[in-house]
Amino acid sequence: MDSVIIENLISFGLTRQEAAIYLELLKHGDLTGYELSKETGISRSNIYSSLAGLAEKGAACLIEGESTKYTAVTMQVFIENTLRELAEKGDFLKQHAPAKIEQSTGYITVTGAKNIRNKIRQMINETKLRLYFMAPAEIVLEFSEELKALVTGGKKVVILSDGFETDGAIIYKTEIEPHQIRLITDSAFVLTGELTDDEHDTCLYSGQKNLVAVMKEALKNKITLLSERSNI
């Protein structure tokens, strides 16, 4: 569990050593640099430079006394302060960012499970009229809240999956190849590829009319076939 906590703390701007030291302070309370060195096995010189980093980032404070000790800021306070600072910086960047260039309509390779998920969320959130999503139920489920928001906003949502259900969407139940995803938004953009939770996962994203047309036709034919089967 500690390794998972440390990985998540790194996402909040701490180095690996800083995260490990912060975790020890949370566990054991106020400690000197010497005590922290014994607990973590990190050299004292590195301990003190990491403690300075923790103090600068708002995760720890110095306690003056007979012996200098350090105390951890609670995890909740550290997280809330960091998120607030990031939100403020994010607002600044959005206000002062260069003007948006026209979106590329070429063929873009999206690599890595995290980046693919982010691209799916972006496409869903930017949908103006309609969305077609074909994927295994466990993948579609990850985006259920975003899909519900589309339905609530009056957008057309069509799902082809092997068990996913949500009110207001048009659902076609069908077998799906494991990890395969197909996404079309507003008859303008497509995402196709594989999502297996691997950093080497790849998907193709494009606004090329030819690819969009091919994907639309393939989904249309599949929907027609599924509809005919359901009427037999």
mmCIF file of C-alpha atoms in Angstrom:
data_model
loop_
_atom_site.group_PDB
_atom_site.id
_atom_site.type_symbol
_atom_site.label_atom_id
_atom_site.label_comp_id
_atom_site.label_asym_id
_atom_site.label_seq_id
_atom_site.Cartn_x
_atom_site.Cartn_y
_atom_site.Cartn_z
ATOM 1 C CA MET A 1 0.000 0.000 0.000
ATOM 2 C CA ASP A 2 2.857 2.410 0.824
ATOM 3 C CA SER A 3 4.211 2.130 -2.723
ATOM 4 C CA VAL A 4 0.792 3.054 -4.156
ATOM 5 C CA ILE A 5 0.498 6.036 -1.802
ATOM 6 C CA ILE A 6 3.987 7.188 -2.786
ATOM 7 C CA GLU A 7 3.150 6.932 -6.512
ATOM 8 C CA ASN A 8 0.063 9.075 -5.935
ATOM 9 C CA LEU A 9 2.003 11.617 -3.880
ATOM 10 C CA ILE A 10 4.451 11.948 -6.766
ATOM 11 C CA SER A 11 1.470 13.045 -8.870
ATOM 12 C CA PHE A 12 1.057 15.914 -6.388
ATOM 13 C CA GLY A 13 4.537 17.239 -7.102
ATOM 14 C CA LEU A 14 6.666 15.393 -4.548
ATOM 15 C CA THR A 15 9.808 13.524 -5.508
ATOM 16 C CA ARG A 16 9.973 9.841 -4.608
ATOM 17 C CA GLN A 17 12.260 10.564 -1.646
ATOM 18 C CA GLU A 18 10.075 13.428 -0.448
ATOM 19 C CA ALA A 19 6.998 11.210 -0.650
ATOM 20 C CA ALA A 20 8.693 8.440 1.355
ATOM 21 C CA ILE A 21 9.828 10.892 4.048
ATOM 22 C CA TYR A 22 6.400 12.544 4.175
ATOM 23 C CA LEU A 23 4.799 9.137 4.691
ATOM 24 C CA GLU A 24 7.174 8.395 7.591
ATOM 25 C CA LEU A 25 6.297 11.723 9.223
ATOM 26 C CA LEU A 26 2.602 10.901 8.927
ATOM 27 C CA LYS A 27 3.161 7.479 10.483
ATOM 28 C CA HIS A 28 5.492 8.396 13.332
ATOM 29 C CA GLY A 29 4.762 12.047 14.123
ATOM 30 C CA ASP A 30 7.456 14.645 14.729
ATOM 31 C CA LEU A 31 10.949 13.370 13.881
ATOM 32 C CA THR A 32 14.475 14.736 13.592
ATOM 33 C CA GLY A 33 16.471 14.381 10.411
ATOM 34 C CA TYR A 34 18.587 11.724 12.132
ATOM 35 C CA GLU A 35 15.499 9.707 13.125
ATOM 36 C CA LEU A 36 14.105 9.971 9.604
ATOM 37 C CA SER A 37 17.407 8.761 8.182
ATOM 38 C CA LYS A 38 17.241 5.679 10.427
ATOM 39 C CA GLU A 39 13.584 4.975 9.539
ATOM 40 C CA THR A 40 13.991 5.370 5.770
ATOM 41 C CA GLY A 41 17.606 4.374 5.141
ATOM 42 C CA ILE A 42 18.100 7.645 3.258
ATOM 43 C CA SER A 43 21.370 9.484 3.915
ATOM 44 C CA ARG A 44 21.141 12.483 6.232
ATOM 45 C CA SER A 45 22.290 14.891 3.524
ATOM 46 C CA ASN A 46 19.487 13.724 1.248
ATOM 47 C CA ILE A 47 17.035 13.736 4.162
ATOM 48 C CA TYR A 48 17.623 17.421 4.852
ATOM 49 C CA SER A 49 17.394 18.471 1.202
ATOM 50 C CA SER A 50 14.136 16.490 0.877
ATOM 51 C CA LEU A 51 12.765 18.044 4.091
ATOM 52 C CA ALA A 52 13.507 21.476 2.664
ATOM 53 C CA GLY A 53 11.578 20.445 -0.448
ATOM 54 C CA LEU A 54 8.651 19.202 1.636
ATOM 55 C CA ALA A 55 8.528 22.471 3.560
ATOM 56 C CA GLU A 56 8.643 24.489 0.319
ATOM 57 C CA LYS A 57 5.789 22.433 -1.144
ATOM 58 C CA GLY A 58 3.643 22.789 1.968
ATOM 59 C CA ALA A 59 3.806 19.149 3.093
ATOM 60 C CA ALA A 60 5.920 19.574 6.256
ATOM 61 C CA CYS A 61 6.889 22.200 8.833
ATOM 62 C CA LEU A 62 9.974 22.796 10.958
ATOM 63 C CA ILE A 63 9.612 22.666 14.749
ATOM 64 C CA GLU A 64 12.262 24.663 16.609
ATOM 65 C CA GLY A 65 13.335 23.372 20.042
ATOM 66 C CA GLU A 66 16.173 21.662 21.853
ATOM 67 C CA SER A 67 16.412 19.407 18.805
ATOM 68 C CA THR A 68 15.109 20.474 15.415
ATOM 69 C CA LYS A 69 12.211 18.297 14.364
ATOM 70 C CA TYR A 70 9.867 18.158 11.421
ATOM 71 C CA THR A 71 6.142 17.534 11.373
ATOM 72 C CA ALA A 72 3.883 16.575 8.480
ATOM 73 C CA VAL A 73 0.960 18.664 7.327
ATOM 74 C CA THR A 74 -2.094 16.390 7.261
ATOM 75 C CA MET A 75 -2.729 14.624 3.975
ATOM 76 C CA GLN A 76 -6.110 16.340 3.590
ATOM 77 C CA VAL A 77 -4.671 19.834 4.054
ATOM 78 C CA PHE A 78 -1.734 19.122 1.722
ATOM 79 C CA ILE A 79 -4.025 17.767 -1.010
ATOM 80 C CA GLU A 80 -6.554 20.611 -0.698
ATOM 81 C CA ASN A 81 -3.831 23.282 -0.777
ATOM 82 C CA THR A 82 -2.129 21.679 -3.767
ATOM 83 C CA LEU A 83 -5.374 21.319 -5.713
ATOM 84 C CA ARG A 84 -6.328 24.928 -4.970
ATOM 85 C CA GLU A 85 -2.938 26.184 -6.161
ATOM 86 C CA LEU A 86 -3.165 24.046 -9.304
ATOM 87 C CA ALA A 87 -6.674 25.359 -9.992
ATOM 88 C CA GLU A 88 -5.438 28.949 -9.676
ATOM 89 C CA LYS A 89 -2.495 28.253 -11.978
ATOM 90 C CA GLY A 90 -4.817 26.451 -14.387
ATOM 91 C CA ASP A 91 -7.128 29.478 -14.523
ATOM 92 C CA PHE A 92 -4.143 31.722 -15.236
ATOM 93 C CA LEU A 93 -2.913 29.464 -18.033
ATOM 94 C CA LYS A 94 -6.351 29.267 -19.643
ATOM 95 C CA GLN A 95 -6.654 33.054 -19.601
ATOM 96 C CA HIS A 96 -3.184 33.699 -21.003
ATOM 97 C CA ALA A 97 -2.675 30.751 -23.334
ATOM 98 C CA PRO A 98 -1.951 31.526 -27.009
ATOM 99 C CA ALA A 99 -4.974 31.508 -29.312
ATOM 100 C CA LYS A 100 -6.116 28.005 -30.197
ATOM 101 C CA ILE A 101 -4.958 26.852 -33.597
ATOM 102 C CA GLU A 102 -7.334 25.008 -35.895
ATOM 103 C CA GLN A 103 -7.731 21.377 -34.835
ATOM 104 C CA SER A 104 -5.764 18.926 -36.952
ATOM 105 C CA THR A 105 -7.797 16.642 -39.186
ATOM 106 C CA GLY A 106 -4.873 14.333 -39.894
ATOM 107 C CA TYR A 107 -4.144 10.927 -38.411
ATOM 108 C CA ILE A 108 -2.972 11.165 -34.811
ATOM 109 C CA THR A 109 -1.688 8.204 -32.789
ATOM 110 C CA VAL A 110 -2.680 8.325 -29.118
ATOM 111 C CA THR A 111 -0.363 6.134 -27.025
ATOM 112 C CA GLY A 112 -0.825 4.828 -23.477
ATOM 113 C CA ALA A 113 -3.974 3.829 -21.579
ATOM 114 C CA LYS A 114 -4.123 7.074 -19.573
ATOM 115 C CA ASN A 115 -3.845 9.249 -22.680
ATOM 116 C CA ILE A 116 -6.458 7.177 -24.507
ATOM 117 C CA ARG A 117 -8.894 7.544 -21.603
ATOM 118 C CA ASN A 118 -8.289 11.285 -21.542
ATOM 119 C CA LYS A 119 -8.940 11.468 -25.290
ATOM 120 C CA ILE A 120 -12.201 9.539 -24.916
ATOM 121 C CA ARG A 121 -13.350 11.918 -22.180
ATOM 122 C CA GLN A 122 -12.391 14.920 -24.282
ATOM 123 C CA MET A 123 -14.336 13.602 -27.267
ATOM 124 C CA ILE A 124 -17.405 12.846 -25.147
ATOM 125 C CA ASN A 125 -17.335 16.238 -23.445
ATOM 126 C CA GLU A 126 -16.940 18.073 -26.768
ATOM 127 C CA THR A 127 -19.811 16.225 -28.477
ATOM 128 C CA LYS A 128 -22.353 18.708 -29.796
ATOM 129 C CA LEU A 129 -25.019 16.496 -31.425
ATOM 130 C CA ARG A 130 -24.403 12.740 -31.443
ATOM 131 C CA LEU A 131 -22.025 10.056 -30.272
ATOM 132 C CA TYR A 132 -21.554 6.400 -31.263
ATOM 133 C CA PHE A 133 -19.503 4.258 -28.895
ATOM 134 C CA MET A 134 -18.668 0.581 -29.440
ATOM 135 C CA ALA A 135 -16.630 -1.124 -26.702
ATOM 136 C CA PRO A 136 -16.842 -3.866 -24.056
ATOM 137 C CA ALA A 137 -19.148 -3.005 -21.145
ATOM 138 C CA GLU A 138 -16.302 -2.634 -18.640
ATOM 139 C CA ILE A 139 -14.739 0.088 -20.778
ATOM 140 C CA VAL A 140 -17.989 1.930 -21.486
ATOM 141 C CA LEU A 141 -18.797 1.826 -17.769
ATOM 142 C CA GLU A 142 -15.732 3.947 -17.018
ATOM 143 C CA PHE A 143 -17.374 6.822 -18.898
ATOM 144 C CA SER A 144 -20.931 6.326 -17.670
ATOM 145 C CA GLU A 145 -21.153 9.714 -15.928
ATOM 146 C CA GLU A 146 -19.965 11.595 -18.993
ATOM 147 C CA LEU A 147 -22.392 9.634 -21.201
ATOM 148 C CA LYS A 148 -25.285 10.334 -18.821
ATOM 149 C CA ALA A 149 -24.438 14.036 -18.988
ATOM 150 C CA LEU A 150 -24.675 13.894 -22.795
ATOM 151 C CA VAL A 151 -28.087 12.225 -22.612
ATOM 152 C CA THR A 152 -29.275 14.774 -20.041
ATOM 153 C CA GLY A 153 -28.097 17.534 -22.371
ATOM 154 C CA GLY A 154 -30.278 16.199 -25.179
ATOM 155 C CA LYS A 155 -27.476 14.668 -27.242
ATOM 156 C CA LYS A 156 -27.979 11.416 -29.160
ATOM 157 C CA VAL A 157 -25.967 8.603 -27.568
ATOM 158 C CA VAL A 158 -25.726 5.200 -29.272
ATOM 159 C CA ILE A 159 -23.893 2.389 -27.462
ATOM 160 C CA LEU A 160 -22.880 -0.953 -28.959
ATOM 161 C CA SER A 161 -21.680 -3.181 -26.148
ATOM 162 C CA ASP A 162 -22.046 -6.545 -24.438
ATOM 163 C CA GLY A 163 -24.018 -5.528 -21.369
ATOM 164 C CA PHE A 164 -23.870 -1.794 -20.653
ATOM 165 C CA GLU A 165 -27.164 -0.046 -19.892
ATOM 166 C CA THR A 166 -28.035 3.599 -19.228
ATOM 167 C CA ASP A 167 -31.347 5.449 -19.410
ATOM 168 C CA GLY A 168 -31.887 7.634 -22.456
ATOM 169 C CA ALA A 169 -29.195 6.089 -24.626
ATOM 170 C CA ILE A 170 -29.876 3.838 -27.611
ATOM 171 C CA ILE A 171 -28.362 0.470 -26.728
ATOM 172 C CA TYR A 172 -27.458 -2.380 -29.070
ATOM 173 C CA LYS A 173 -26.316 -5.513 -27.287
ATOM 174 C CA THR A 174 -23.633 -7.393 -29.176
ATOM 175 C CA GLU A 175 -20.420 -9.317 -28.646
ATOM 176 C CA ILE A 176 -17.357 -7.096 -28.730
ATOM 177 C CA GLU A 177 -13.757 -8.128 -29.208
ATOM 178 C CA PRO A 178 -11.890 -7.720 -25.903
ATOM 179 C CA HIS A 179 -10.324 -4.275 -25.418
ATOM 180 C CA GLN A 180 -11.469 -2.958 -28.823
ATOM 181 C CA ILE A 181 -12.973 0.537 -28.953
ATOM 182 C CA ARG A 182 -14.663 2.555 -31.691
ATOM 183 C CA LEU A 183 -15.882 6.096 -31.061
ATOM 184 C CA ILE A 184 -17.481 8.558 -33.503
ATOM 185 C CA THR A 185 -18.568 12.048 -32.467
ATOM 186 C CA ASP A 186 -20.717 14.428 -34.511
ATOM 187 C CA SER A 187 -19.904 12.512 -37.703
ATOM 188 C CA ALA A 188 -16.642 14.455 -37.629
ATOM 189 C CA PHE A 189 -14.086 12.674 -35.447
ATOM 190 C CA VAL A 190 -13.200 9.047 -34.806
ATOM 191 C CA LEU A 191 -11.099 7.107 -32.314
ATOM 192 C CA THR A 192 -10.313 3.458 -32.932
ATOM 193 C CA GLY A 193 -7.916 1.002 -31.357
ATOM 194 C CA GLU A 194 -7.276 -1.007 -28.213
ATOM 195 C CA LEU A 195 -7.458 -0.211 -24.504
ATOM 196 C CA THR A 196 -5.863 -2.851 -22.282
ATOM 197 C CA ASP A 197 -4.498 -0.721 -19.420
ATOM 198 C CA ASP A 198 -1.013 -0.873 -20.883
ATOM 199 C CA GLU A 199 1.363 2.014 -21.529
ATOM 200 C CA HIS A 200 1.859 0.621 -25.046
ATOM 201 C CA ASP A 201 -1.847 0.736 -25.967
ATOM 202 C CA THR A 202 -2.447 2.737 -29.134
ATOM 203 C CA CYS A 203 -5.480 4.288 -30.780
ATOM 204 C CA LEU A 204 -5.878 6.221 -34.014
ATOM 205 C CA TYR A 205 -7.682 9.562 -33.752
ATOM 206 C CA SER A 206 -8.690 11.496 -36.847
ATOM 207 C CA GLY A 207 -11.035 13.985 -38.419
ATOM 208 C CA GLN A 208 -10.286 12.729 -41.940
ATOM 209 C CA LYS A 209 -13.578 12.501 -43.812
ATOM 210 C CA ASN A 210 -12.675 9.244 -45.543
ATOM 211 C CA LEU A 211 -11.921 7.429 -42.294
ATOM 212 C CA VAL A 212 -14.991 8.890 -40.603
ATOM 213 C CA ALA A 213 -17.149 7.731 -43.521
ATOM 214 C CA VAL A 214 -15.709 4.194 -43.415
ATOM 215 C CA MET A 215 -16.243 3.946 -39.650
ATOM 216 C CA LYS A 216 -19.774 5.309 -39.905
ATOM 217 C CA GLU A 217 -20.683 2.851 -42.644
ATOM 218 C CA ALA A 218 -19.269 -0.094 -40.661
ATOM 219 C CA LEU A 219 -21.255 0.878 -37.558
ATOM 220 C CA LYS A 220 -24.368 1.517 -39.640
ATOM 221 C CA ASN A 221 -24.146 -1.959 -41.174
ATOM 222 C CA LYS A 222 -23.620 -3.542 -37.763
ATOM 223 C CA ILE A 223 -26.598 -1.682 -36.289
ATOM 224 C CA THR A 224 -28.770 -2.733 -39.255
ATOM 225 C CA LEU A 225 -27.761 -6.372 -38.759
ATOM 226 C CA LEU A 226 -28.444 -6.218 -35.010
ATOM 227 C CA SER A 227 -31.839 -4.638 -35.619
ATOM 228 C CA GLU A 228 -32.784 -7.342 -38.122
ATOM 229 C CA ARG A 229 -31.752 -10.077 -35.703
ATOM 230 C CA SER A 230 -33.808 -8.580 -32.887
ATOM 231 C CA ASN A 231 -36.908 -8.623 -35.136
ATOM 232 C CA ILE A 232 -36.562 -12.309 -36.025
#
